[in-house]
PDB file of C-alpha atoms in Angstrom:
ATOM      1  CA  MET A1075       8.135 101.038-145.540  1.00  0.00           C
ATOM      2  CA  LYS A1076       9.466  99.881-142.174  1.00  0.00           C
ATOM      3  CA  LYS A1077       8.159 103.046-140.546  1.00  0.00           C
ATOM      4  CA  ARG A1078       4.674 102.422-141.942  1.00  0.00           C
ATOM      5  CA  LEU A1079       4.646  98.819-140.653  1.00  0.00           C
ATOM      6  CA  ALA A1080       5.848  99.973-137.237  1.00  0.00           C
ATOM      7  CA  PHE A1081       3.151 102.665-137.190  1.00  0.00           C
ATOM      8  CA  ILE A1082       0.437 100.176-138.168  1.00  0.00           C
ATOM      9  CA  GLY A1083       1.679  97.726-135.497  1.00  0.00           C
ATOM     10  CA  LEU A1084       1.554 100.438-132.827  1.00  0.00           C
ATOM     11  CA  LEU A1085      -1.888 101.472-134.042  1.00  0.00           C
ATOM     12  CA  PHE A1086      -3.234  97.904-133.654  1.00  0.00           C
ATOM     13  CA  ALA A1087      -1.600  97.600-130.234  1.00  0.00           C
ATOM     14  CA  GLY A1088      -3.260 100.860-129.173  1.00  0.00           C
ATOM     15  CA  VAL A1089      -6.658  99.726-130.413  1.00  0.00           C
ATOM     16  CA  GLY A1090      -6.170  96.458-128.523  1.00  0.00           C
ATOM     17  CA  LEU A1091      -5.468  98.400-125.334  1.00  0.00           C
ATOM     18  CA  LEU A1092      -8.506 100.633-125.848  1.00  0.00           C
ATOM     19  CA  SER A1093     -10.855  97.696-126.216  1.00  0.00           C
ATOM     20  CA  ALA A1094      -9.421  95.641-123.348  1.00  0.00           C
ATOM     21  CA  GLN A1095     -11.855  93.132-121.906  1.00  0.00           C
ATOM     22  CA  ARG A1096     -11.816  90.763-118.980  1.00  0.00           C
ATOM     23  CA  ARG A1097     -12.892  87.145-119.360  1.00  0.00           C
ATOM     24  CA  MET A1098     -14.892  85.991-116.329  1.00  0.00           C
ATOM     25  CA  VAL A1099     -16.912  82.944-115.286  1.00  0.00           C
ATOM     26  CA  VAL A1100     -20.214  82.631-113.372  1.00  0.00           C
ATOM     27  CA  VAL A1101     -20.364  79.728-110.887  1.00  0.00           C
ATOM     28  CA  ASP A1102     -23.096  78.218-108.678  1.00  0.00           C
ATOM     29  CA  ALA A1103     -22.041  78.890-105.073  1.00  0.00           C
ATOM     30  CA  GLU A1104     -23.518  75.653-103.682  1.00  0.00           C
ATOM     31  CA  ILE A1105     -22.332  73.004-106.113  1.00  0.00           C
ATOM     32  CA  LYS A1106     -19.431  74.991-107.618  1.00  0.00           C
ATOM     33  CA  VAL A1107     -20.404  74.344-111.251  1.00  0.00           C
ATOM     34  CA  PRO A1108     -20.364  76.977-114.026  1.00  0.00           C
ATOM     35  CA  VAL A1109     -23.811  78.362-114.857  1.00  0.00           C
ATOM     36  CA  ARG A1110     -24.924  78.873-118.460  1.00  0.00           C
ATOM     37  CA  ASP A1111     -27.429  81.394-119.826  1.00  0.00           C
ATOM     38  CA  VAL A1112     -26.985  83.992-117.081  1.00  0.00           C
ATOM     39  CA  GLN A1113     -27.942  87.429-118.377  1.00  0.00           C
ATOM     40  CA  VAL A1114     -25.047  89.841-117.852  1.00  0.00           C
ATOM     41  CA  TYR A1115     -25.725  93.524-118.503  1.00  0.00           C
ATOM     42  CA  THR A1116     -24.364  96.971-117.659  1.00  0.00           C
ATOM     43  CA  PRO A1117     -25.868 100.478-117.877  1.00  0.00           C
ATOM     44  CA  GLU A1118     -23.291 101.248-120.580  1.00  0.00           C
ATOM     45  CA  GLY A1119     -25.040  98.901-123.027  1.00  0.00           C
ATOM     46  CA  LEU A1120     -23.407  95.480-122.575  1.00  0.00           C
ATOM     47  CA  ASP A1121     -26.090  92.783-122.683  1.00  0.00           C
ATOM     48  CA  THR A1122     -24.970  89.179-123.099  1.00  0.00           C
ATOM     49  CA  LEU A1123     -25.582  85.610-121.914  1.00  0.00           C
ATOM     50  CA  THR A1124     -22.937  83.346-120.427  1.00  0.00           C
ATOM     51  CA  ALA A1125     -21.718  80.487-122.615  1.00  0.00           C
ATOM     52  CA  TRP A1126     -22.129  76.771-121.848  1.00  0.00           C
ATOM     53  CA  ASP A1127     -19.046  76.915-119.595  1.00  0.00           C
ATOM     54  CA  GLY A1128     -20.284  79.996-117.711  1.00  0.00           C
ATOM     55  CA  THR A1129     -17.790  82.386-119.319  1.00  0.00           C
ATOM     56  CA  PHE A1130     -18.403  85.895-120.619  1.00  0.00           C
ATOM     57  CA  GLU A1131     -16.357  88.951-121.485  1.00  0.00           C
ATOM     58  CA  VAL A1132     -16.801  92.317-119.824  1.00  0.00           C
ATOM     59  CA  PRO A1133     -15.046  95.618-120.690  1.00  0.00           C
ATOM     60  CA  ASP A1134     -12.578  97.008-118.163  1.00  0.00           C
ATOM     61  CA  SER A1135     -14.603 100.184-117.724  1.00  0.00           C
ATOM     62  CA  PHE A1136     -18.170  99.964-116.455  1.00  0.00           C
ATOM     63  CA  SER A1137     -20.136 101.606-113.654  1.00  0.00           C
ATOM     64  CA  ARG A1138     -22.045  98.503-112.525  1.00  0.00           C
ATOM     65  CA  ILE A1139     -22.512  94.946-113.783  1.00  0.00           C
ATOM     66  CA  ASN A1140     -25.747  92.999-113.198  1.00  0.00           C
ATOM     67  CA  PHE A1141     -26.360  89.229-113.225  1.00  0.00           C
ATOM     68  CA  ARG A1142     -29.835  87.758-113.699  1.00  0.00           C
ATOM     69  CA  HIS A1143     -31.001  84.133-113.915  1.00  0.00           C
ATOM     70  CA  PRO A1144     -34.400  82.649-112.917  1.00  0.00           C
ATOM     71  CA  HIS A1145     -32.850  79.990-110.650  1.00  0.00           C
ATOM     72  CA  PHE A1146     -30.411  82.308-108.860  1.00  0.00           C
ATOM     73  CA  VAL A1147     -30.602  85.457-106.748  1.00  0.00           C
ATOM     74  CA  ASN A1148     -30.086  88.598-108.861  1.00  0.00           C
ATOM     75  CA  ARG A1149     -26.759  90.283-108.065  1.00  0.00           C
ATOM     76  CA  TYR A1150     -24.848  93.356-109.124  1.00  0.00           C
ATOM     77  CA  PHE A1151     -21.236  94.400-108.618  1.00  0.00           C
ATOM     78  CA  LEU A1152     -19.324  97.652-108.798  1.00  0.00           C
ATOM     79  CA  PRO A1153     -15.888  97.523-110.483  1.00  0.00           C
ATOM     80  CA  SER A1154     -14.130  97.805-107.110  1.00  0.00           C
ATOM     81  CA  GLU A1155     -16.006  94.716-105.820  1.00  0.00           C
ATOM     82  CA  LEU A1156     -14.908  92.353-108.598  1.00  0.00           C
ATOM     83  CA  ARG A1157     -11.830  90.492-107.433  1.00  0.00           C
ATOM     84  CA  GLY A1158     -10.445  87.725-109.603  1.00  0.00           C
ATOM     85  CA  ASP A1159     -12.306  86.215-112.512  1.00  0.00           C
ATOM     86  CA  THR A1160     -15.110  84.282-110.767  1.00  0.00           C
ATOM     87  CA  VAL A1161     -18.606  85.484-109.870  1.00  0.00           C
ATOM     88  CA  TRP A1162     -20.520  83.294-107.392  1.00  0.00           C
ATOM     89  CA  LEU A1163     -24.324  83.169-107.645  1.00  0.00           C
ATOM     90  CA  LEU A1164     -26.579  81.891-104.855  1.00  0.00           C
ATOM     91  CA  PRO A1165     -29.501  79.612-105.816  1.00  0.00           C
ATOM     92  CA  VAL A1166     -32.978  80.896-105.031  1.00  0.00           C
ATOM     93  CA  ALA A1167     -34.136  79.310-101.750  1.00  0.00           C
ATOM     94  CA  ASN A1168     -37.570  77.707-101.554  1.00  0.00           C
ATOM     95  CA  ALA A1169     -38.188  78.034-105.280  1.00  0.00           C
ATOM     96  CA  LEU A1170     -39.920  75.439-107.422  1.00  0.00           C
ATOM     97  CA  GLY A1171     -38.150  74.298-110.546  1.00  0.00           C
ATOM     98  CA  GLU A1172     -41.372  73.645-112.448  1.00  0.00           C
ATOM     99  CA  VAL A1173     -45.062  74.342-111.812  1.00  0.00           C
ATOM    100  CA  VAL A1174     -47.784  72.331-113.575  1.00  0.00           C
ATOM    101  CA  ILE A1175     -51.326  73.718-113.492  1.00  0.00           C
ATOM    102  CA  TRP A1176     -54.197  71.371-114.248  1.00  0.00           C
ATOM    103  CA  GLY A1177     -57.724  72.391-114.998  1.00  0.00           C
ATOM    104  CA  ARG A1178     -60.689  71.189-113.014  1.00  0.00           C
ATOM    105  CA  ARG A1179     -61.632  68.444-115.492  1.00  0.00           C
ATOM    106  CA  ARG A1180     -58.150  66.893-115.390  1.00  0.00           C
ATOM    107  CA  PHE A1181     -58.259  66.941-111.585  1.00  0.00           C
ATOM    108  CA  ASP A1182     -61.638  65.165-111.544  1.00  0.00           C
ATOM    109  CA  GLU A1183     -60.344  62.492-113.943  1.00  0.00           C
ATOM    110  CA  ARG A1184     -57.328  61.828-111.736  1.00  0.00           C
ATOM    111  CA  MET A1185     -59.464  61.600-108.609  1.00  0.00           C
ATOM    112  CA  ALA A1186     -61.822  59.143-110.320  1.00  0.00           C
ATOM    113  CA  ASN A1187     -58.882  56.970-111.411  1.00  0.00           C
ATOM    114  CA  ILE A1188     -57.439  56.811-107.909  1.00  0.00           C
ATOM    115  CA  LEU A1189     -60.227  54.527-106.733  1.00  0.00           C
ATOM    116  CA  LYS A1190     -59.918  52.171-109.712  1.00  0.00           C
ATOM    117  CA  PRO A1191     -57.427  49.343-109.317  1.00  0.00           C
ATOM    118  CA  SER A1192     -54.579  49.484-111.787  1.00  0.00           C
ATOM    119  CA  PRO A1193     -54.142  46.688-114.358  1.00  0.00           C
ATOM    120  CA  GLN A1194     -50.836  45.736-112.737  1.00  0.00           C
ATOM    121  CA  GLN A1195     -52.552  45.342-109.377  1.00  0.00           C
ATOM    122  CA  GLU A1196     -55.154  43.026-110.921  1.00  0.00           C
ATOM    123  CA  LEU A1197     -52.365  40.846-112.341  1.00  0.00           C
ATOM    124  CA  LEU A1198     -50.590  40.799-108.979  1.00  0.00           C
ATOM    125  CA  ASP A1199     -53.799  39.731-107.239  1.00  0.00           C
ATOM    126  CA  GLN A1200     -54.014  36.712-109.561  1.00  0.00           C
ATOM    127  CA  LEU A1201     -50.500  35.491-108.641  1.00  0.00           C
ATOM    128  CA  PRO A1202     -50.180  33.098-105.679  1.00  0.00           C
ATOM    129  CA  GLN A1203     -48.746  34.575-102.518  1.00  0.00           C
ATOM    130  CA  ALA A1204     -45.077  33.577-102.141  1.00  0.00           C
ATOM    131  CA  VAL A1205     -44.901  34.793 -98.548  1.00  0.00           C
ATOM    132  CA  PRO A1206     -47.775  33.779 -96.328  1.00  0.00           C
ATOM    133  CA  ALA A1207     -49.683  36.641 -94.807  1.00  0.00           C
ATOM    134  CA  GLY A1208     -49.186  37.197 -91.115  1.00  0.00           C
ATOM    135  CA  PRO A1209     -46.651  38.614 -88.687  1.00  0.00           C
ATOM    136  CA  ASN A1210     -42.997  38.725 -89.710  1.00  0.00           C
ATOM    137  CA  VAL A1211     -41.375  36.691 -86.951  1.00  0.00           C
ATOM    138  CA  LEU A1212     -37.789  37.335 -88.095  1.00  0.00           C
ATOM    139  CA  ALA A1213     -38.314  41.093 -88.153  1.00  0.00           C
ATOM    140  CA  LEU A1214     -39.845  40.958 -84.670  1.00  0.00           C
ATOM    141  CA  ALA A1215     -36.913  38.885 -83.362  1.00  0.00           C
ATOM    142  CA  GLY A1216     -34.399  41.308 -84.893  1.00  0.00           C
ATOM    143  CA  TRP A1217     -36.177  44.277 -83.346  1.00  0.00           C
ATOM    144  CA  LEU A1218     -36.245  42.609 -79.909  1.00  0.00           C
ATOM    145  CA  TYR A1219     -32.542  41.735 -80.165  1.00  0.00           C
ATOM    146  CA  GLU A1220     -31.671  45.315 -81.129  1.00  0.00           C
ATOM    147  CA  LYS A1221     -33.703  46.830 -78.286  1.00  0.00           C
ATOM    148  CA  THR A1222     -32.570  44.453 -75.531  1.00  0.00           C
ATOM    149  CA  ILE A1223     -29.376  42.453 -76.036  1.00  0.00           C
ATOM    150  CA  GLY A1224     -27.900  44.710 -78.732  1.00  0.00           C
ATOM    151  CA  LYS A1225     -27.908  47.751 -76.442  1.00  0.00           C
ATOM    152  CA  ALA A1226     -26.230  45.811 -73.641  1.00  0.00           C
ATOM    153  CA  ILE A1227     -23.510  44.527 -75.976  1.00  0.00           C
ATOM    154  CA  GLU A1228     -22.893  48.015 -77.337  1.00  0.00           C
ATOM    155  CA  LYS A1229     -22.746  49.460 -73.830  1.00  0.00           C
ATOM    156  CA  ARG A1230     -20.263  46.780 -72.745  1.00  0.00           C
ATOM    157  CA  SER A1231     -17.991  47.419 -75.735  1.00  0.00           C
ATOM    158  CA  ARG A1232     -18.005  51.184 -75.062  1.00  0.00           C
ATOM    159  CA  ARG A1233     -17.146  50.519 -71.409  1.00  0.00           C
ATOM    160  CA  LYS A1234     -14.244  48.222 -72.412  1.00  0.00           C
ATOM    161  CA  LYS A1235     -12.856  50.840 -74.820  1.00  0.00           C
ATOM    162  CA  HIS A1236     -13.062  53.490 -72.106  1.00  0.00           C
ATOM    163  CA  GLN A1237     -11.360  51.234 -69.549  1.00  0.00           C
ATOM    164  CA  LYS A1238      -8.567  50.416 -72.014  1.00  0.00           C
ATOM    165  CA  ALA A1239      -8.006  54.127 -72.662  1.00  0.00           C
ATOM    166  CA  MET A1240      -7.912  54.804 -68.900  1.00  0.00           C
ATOM    167  CA  ARG A1241      -5.381  51.990 -68.347  1.00  0.00           C
ATOM    168  CA  GLU A1242      -3.171  53.426 -71.100  1.00  0.00           C
ATOM    169  CA  LYS A1243      -3.353  56.891 -69.499  1.00  0.00           C
ATOM    170  CA  GLU A1244      -2.536  55.437 -66.067  1.00  0.00           C
ATOM    171  CA  ALA A1245       0.462  53.576 -67.498  1.00  0.00           C
ATOM    172  CA  GLU A1246       1.663  56.774 -69.191  1.00  0.00           C
ATOM    173  CA  TYR A1247       1.310  58.758 -65.945  1.00  0.00           C
ATOM    174  CA  GLN A1248       3.118  55.999 -64.036  1.00  0.00           C
ATOM    175  CA  ARG A1249       6.047  56.110 -66.501  1.00  0.00           C
ATOM    176  CA  LYS A1250       6.248  59.889 -66.165  1.00  0.00           C
ATOM    177  CA  TRP A1251       6.110  59.602 -62.383  1.00  0.00           C
ATOM    178  CA  ASP A1252       8.875  56.970 -62.359  1.00  0.00           C
ATOM    179  CA  MET A1253      11.074  59.126 -64.601  1.00  0.00           C
ATOM    180  CA  LEU A1254      10.493  62.145 -62.360  1.00  0.00           C
ATOM    181  CA  ARG A1255      11.277  60.126 -59.224  1.00  0.00           C
ATOM    182  CA  ASP A1256      14.450  58.697 -60.820  1.00  0.00           C
ATOM    183  CA  THR A1257      15.704  62.163 -61.759  1.00  0.00           C
ATOM    184  CA  THR A1258      15.038  63.476 -58.251  1.00  0.00           C
ATOM    185  CA  ARG A1259      16.988  60.525 -56.683  1.00  0.00           C
ATOM    186  CA  VAL A1260      19.905  61.144 -59.023  1.00  0.00           C
ATOM    187  CA  ALA A1261      19.803  64.834 -58.170  1.00  0.00           C
ATOM    188  CA  SER A1262      19.680  64.113 -54.420  1.00  0.00           C
ATOM    189  CA  VAL A1263      22.564  61.578 -54.582  1.00  0.00           C
ATOM    190  CA  ASN A1264      24.782  63.938 -56.654  1.00  0.00           C
ATOM    191  CA  PRO A1265      24.475  67.342 -54.972  1.00  0.00           C
TER     192      PRO A1265
END
């Protein structure tokens, strides 16, 4: 009885080794988020979609594995090129996510409605103006300040920061010079 159980255990272990599979994940290379519904297929007959978390299982032996998704560049890998458990897909550049096609009649209706005032605009026209129409004096004063006095103040603060940094460097060089001079006097006094 024990021999039969041992044999059955070894048999299941052998079957497990024969059907070994790797668990992998497909990830967007730009935003580093797993990608769902990527079609994964091999010439040997594997054809599957990635799960919601981007995972899929692939057998250890295959000649080539292909990845296809409408929003990403199609890729394929040879077994020697797969390192680790992550496959990075590049999004398709200059691709539209959605295209809406309207017929001629719909286009004409939209163009006709552009010239009509909207109901909200009619209501807004009935409200009294809270801000009197005319030039915005505060905005003009802010712009003048920014273009004239603001630039001078900024330039002065940059100059002060630079001068402070130069004074600190000069003080550091002076300390080094004093230390060097002191060591040379000590060396000349004690031959």
